GROMACS .gro file of C-alpha atoms in nm:
model
  178
    1MET     CA    1  11.400   2.489   4.815
    2ALA     CA    2  11.032   2.482   4.851
    3SER     CA    3  10.894   2.480   5.200
    4THR     CA    4  10.570   2.315   5.290
    5SER     CA    5  10.363   2.403   5.589
    6THR     CA    6  10.154   2.155   5.777
    7ASN     CA    7   9.918   2.198   6.067
    8ILE     CA    8   9.985   1.952   6.344
    9SER     CA    9   9.765   1.932   6.649
   10LEU     CA   10   9.972   1.896   6.966
   11SER     CA   11   9.692   1.886   7.217
   12SER     CA   12   9.789   1.546   7.357
   13SER     CA   13  10.160   1.623   7.377
   14THR     CA   14  10.105   1.963   7.544
   15ALA     CA   15   9.916   1.789   7.822
   16LEU     CA   16  10.224   1.582   7.887
   17ILE     CA   17  10.462   1.877   7.873
   18ASP     CA   18  10.290   2.129   8.097
   19GLY     CA   19  10.107   1.874   8.315
   20LYS     CA   20   9.766   2.033   8.263
   21ALA     CA   21   9.459   1.857   8.137
   22PRO     CA   22   9.391   1.919   7.770
   23ARG     CA   23   9.115   2.167   7.693
   24GLN     CA   24   8.788   2.025   7.576
   25GLN     CA   25   8.730   2.137   7.220
   26PRO     CA   26   8.397   2.107   7.047
   27PRO     CA   27   8.388   1.829   6.790
   28SER     CA   28   8.495   1.952   6.453
   29PRO     CA   29   8.267   1.901   6.154
   30HIS     CA   30   8.521   1.681   5.977
   31CYS     CA   31   8.520   1.414   6.253
   32VAL     CA   32   8.359   1.088   6.157
   33ALA     CA   33   8.155   0.890   6.408
   34LEU     CA   34   8.150   0.514   6.400
   35PRO     CA   35   7.817   0.357   6.315
   36THR     CA   36   7.634   0.187   6.598
   37LEU     CA   37   7.621  -0.188   6.603
   38PRO     CA   38   7.289  -0.365   6.568
   39PRO     CA   39   7.164  -0.549   6.878
   40SER     CA   40   7.312  -0.894   6.906
   41PRO     CA   41   7.073  -1.179   6.837
   42LEU     CA   42   7.051  -1.358   7.173
   43PRO     CA   43   6.849  -1.671   7.225
   44PRO     CA   44   6.554  -1.626   7.463
   45GLN     CA   45   6.728  -1.806   7.751
   46CYS     CA   46   7.024  -1.561   7.744
   47ARG     CA   47   6.826  -1.239   7.757
   48PRO     CA   48   6.934  -0.977   8.013
   49SER     CA   49   6.621  -1.033   8.223
   50LYS     CA   50   6.725  -1.392   8.292
   51ALA     CA   51   7.078  -1.282   8.380
   52THR     CA   52   6.939  -1.015   8.611
   53SER     CA   53   6.723  -1.265   8.794
   54TYR     CA   54   7.020  -1.500   8.829
   55CYS     CA   55   7.230  -1.217   8.972
   56SER     CA   56   6.957  -1.128   9.219
   57LYS     CA   57   6.945  -1.494   9.332
   58ILE     CA   58   7.319  -1.485   9.392
   59ALA     CA   59   7.284  -1.159   9.584
   60ARG     CA   60   7.010  -1.313   9.802
   61ASN     CA   61   7.230  -1.616   9.869
   62VAL     CA   62   7.522  -1.395   9.969
   63MET     CA   63   7.301  -1.189  10.200
   64ALA     CA   64   7.152  -1.505  10.349
   65MET     CA   65   7.498  -1.653  10.413
   66ALA     CA   66   7.610  -1.327  10.574
   67ALA     CA   67   7.303  -1.330  10.798
   68GLY     CA   68   7.365  -1.693  10.888
   69GLU     CA   69   7.056  -1.834  10.719
   70SER     CA   70   7.063  -2.129  10.486
   71SER     CA   71   7.031  -2.063  10.116
   72MET     CA   72   6.715  -2.273  10.109
   73MET     CA   73   6.538  -2.034  10.346
   74ALA     CA   74   6.646  -1.725  10.151
   75THR     CA   75   6.540  -1.833   9.802
   76GLY     CA   76   6.294  -2.108   9.871
   77GLU     CA   77   6.497  -2.353   9.663
   78ALA     CA   78   6.813  -2.555   9.708
   79THR     CA   79   7.082  -2.382   9.508
   80VAL     CA   80   7.441  -2.447   9.611
   81ASP     CA   81   7.567  -2.732   9.818
   82MET     CA   82   7.737  -2.602  10.131
   83ALA     CA   83   7.986  -2.890  10.113
   84THR     CA   84   8.137  -2.742   9.796
   85THR     CA   85   8.225  -2.421   9.980
   86GLU     CA   86   8.429  -2.602  10.245
   87LEU     CA   87   8.806  -2.596  10.220
   88PRO     CA   88   8.975  -2.901  10.070
   89GLN     CA   89   9.153  -3.141  10.302
   90ILE     CA   90   9.498  -3.037  10.176
   91VAL     CA   91   9.435  -2.675  10.275
   92LYS     CA   92   9.327  -2.782  10.623
   93THR     CA   93   9.638  -2.997  10.658
   94ILE     CA   94   9.861  -2.706  10.551
   95GLN     CA   95   9.687  -2.474  10.798
   96GLU     CA   96   9.736  -2.722  11.082
   97ALA     CA   97  10.104  -2.765  10.992
   98TRP     CA   98  10.150  -2.386  10.978
   99ASP     CA   99   9.989  -2.349  11.322
  100LYS     CA  100  10.237  -2.605  11.464
  101VAL     CA  101  10.540  -2.410  11.334
  102GLU     CA  102  10.712  -2.220  11.616
  103ASP     CA  103  10.949  -2.000  11.413
  104LYS     CA  104  10.728  -1.869  11.134
  105TYR     CA  105  10.975  -1.593  11.051
  106ALA     CA  106  11.250  -1.845  10.970
  107VAL     CA  107  11.017  -2.061  10.761
  108THR     CA  108  10.895  -1.759  10.566
  109SER     CA  109  11.254  -1.641  10.515
  110LEU     CA  110  11.358  -1.984  10.388
  111ALA     CA  111  11.062  -1.995  10.149
  112LEU     CA  112  11.148  -1.650  10.017
  113ALA     CA  113  11.516  -1.743   9.981
  114GLY     CA  114  11.414  -2.061   9.795
  115ALA     CA  115  11.196  -1.861   9.557
  116VAL     CA  116  11.481  -1.615   9.488
  117ALA     CA  117  11.724  -1.905   9.435
  118LEU     CA  118  11.481  -2.070   9.195
  119TRP     CA  119  11.441  -1.745   9.003
  120GLY     CA  120  11.820  -1.695   8.988
  121THR     CA  121  11.877  -2.053   8.876
  122GLY     CA  122  11.623  -2.007   8.600
  123GLY     CA  123  11.812  -1.698   8.483
  124VAL     CA  124  12.142  -1.883   8.478
  125ILE     CA  125  11.993  -2.176   8.288
  126SER     CA  126  11.833  -1.949   8.031
  127ALA     CA  127  12.166  -1.764   7.987
  128ILE     CA  128  12.349  -2.094   7.933
  129ASP     CA  129  12.079  -2.204   7.691
  130ARG     CA  130  12.144  -1.898   7.474
  131LEU     CA  131  12.512  -1.986   7.425
  132PRO     CA  132  12.578  -2.143   7.085
  133LEU     CA  133  12.738  -2.482   7.159
  134VAL     CA  134  12.680  -2.538   7.530
  135PRO     CA  135  12.317  -2.667   7.519
  136GLY     CA  136  12.406  -2.936   7.266
  137ALA     CA  137  12.713  -3.042   7.464
  138LEU     CA  138  12.512  -3.059   7.789
  139GLU     CA  139  12.247  -3.266   7.612
  140VAL     CA  140  12.511  -3.515   7.498
  141VAL     CA  141  12.651  -3.533   7.854
  142GLY     CA  142  12.302  -3.594   7.993
  143ILE     CA  143  12.223  -3.869   7.744
  144SER     CA  144  12.563  -4.033   7.808
  145TYR     CA  145  12.515  -4.028   8.186
  146SER     CA  146  12.162  -4.167   8.155
  147GLY     CA  147  12.292  -4.454   7.941
  148TRP     CA  148  12.575  -4.524   8.185
  149PHE     CA  149  12.333  -4.520   8.483
  150ALA     CA  150  12.090  -4.754   8.306
  151TYR     CA  151  12.370  -4.997   8.212
  152ARG     CA  152  12.522  -4.994   8.558
  153ASN     CA  153  12.202  -5.015   8.768
  154LEU     CA  154  11.912  -5.141   8.557
  155VAL     CA  155  12.032  -5.402   8.308
  156PHE     CA  156  12.127  -5.685   8.542
  157LYS     CA  157  11.897  -5.823   8.813
  158PRO     CA  158  12.142  -5.807   9.111
  159ASP     CA  159  12.220  -5.444   9.029
  160ARG     CA  160  11.849  -5.361   9.007
  161GLU     CA  161  11.783  -5.522   9.346
  162ALA     CA  162  12.074  -5.331   9.501
  163LEU     CA  163  11.938  -5.003   9.359
  164ILE     CA  164  11.588  -5.073   9.491
  165LYS     CA  165  11.731  -5.158   9.834
  166LYS     CA  166  11.936  -4.837   9.836
  167ILE     CA  167  11.629  -4.629   9.740
  168LYS     CA  168  11.421  -4.791  10.016
  169ASP     CA  169  11.697  -4.726  10.273
  170ILE     CA  170  11.718  -4.360  10.175
  171TYR     CA  171  11.338  -4.336  10.190
  172LYS     CA  172  11.337  -4.482  10.545
  173ASP     CA  173  11.612  -4.242  10.651
  174ILE     CA  174  11.413  -3.944  10.529
  175ILE     CA  175  11.064  -4.049  10.636
  176GLY     CA  176  11.157  -4.261  10.933
  177SER     CA  177  11.053  -4.617  10.999
  178SER     CA  178  10.685  -4.627  11.083
   0.00000   0.00000   0.00000
């Protein structure tokens, strides 16, 4: 049997084994450096000087807003509309509703429990989906039920009217009559 000897450098693995930083070794003459890339051809409007001036304008605007000045006084020009920095109406409504809540701990706990239940339900559904015959059978059941519901409630006019009335009654029960 012929034995072959090979030199293997273990500098990276020894750092993991003994927990010490690897020693800096001078570059060996057989290392190859990558060639440098040529400068990218940028159009005149995208040169770094223009980007630098834009960044300095943003910095001035931020400093002016922190000092309480308007952006027009800081830069001498109208830059950003202050109305775009206001919160949307939905966020204000949510903040007002959150301020009205008395038991914030219970609401937060319910939200967290809902998120965990949603995550668990997603896991169960994905597990069922991986079974060989079950997804196809559930699809057939869903299509059959949809057809039965449409035939029973949507085909004939009196049934449609009864369904609409039932939906409106449930809506009034949930929302309340205004």
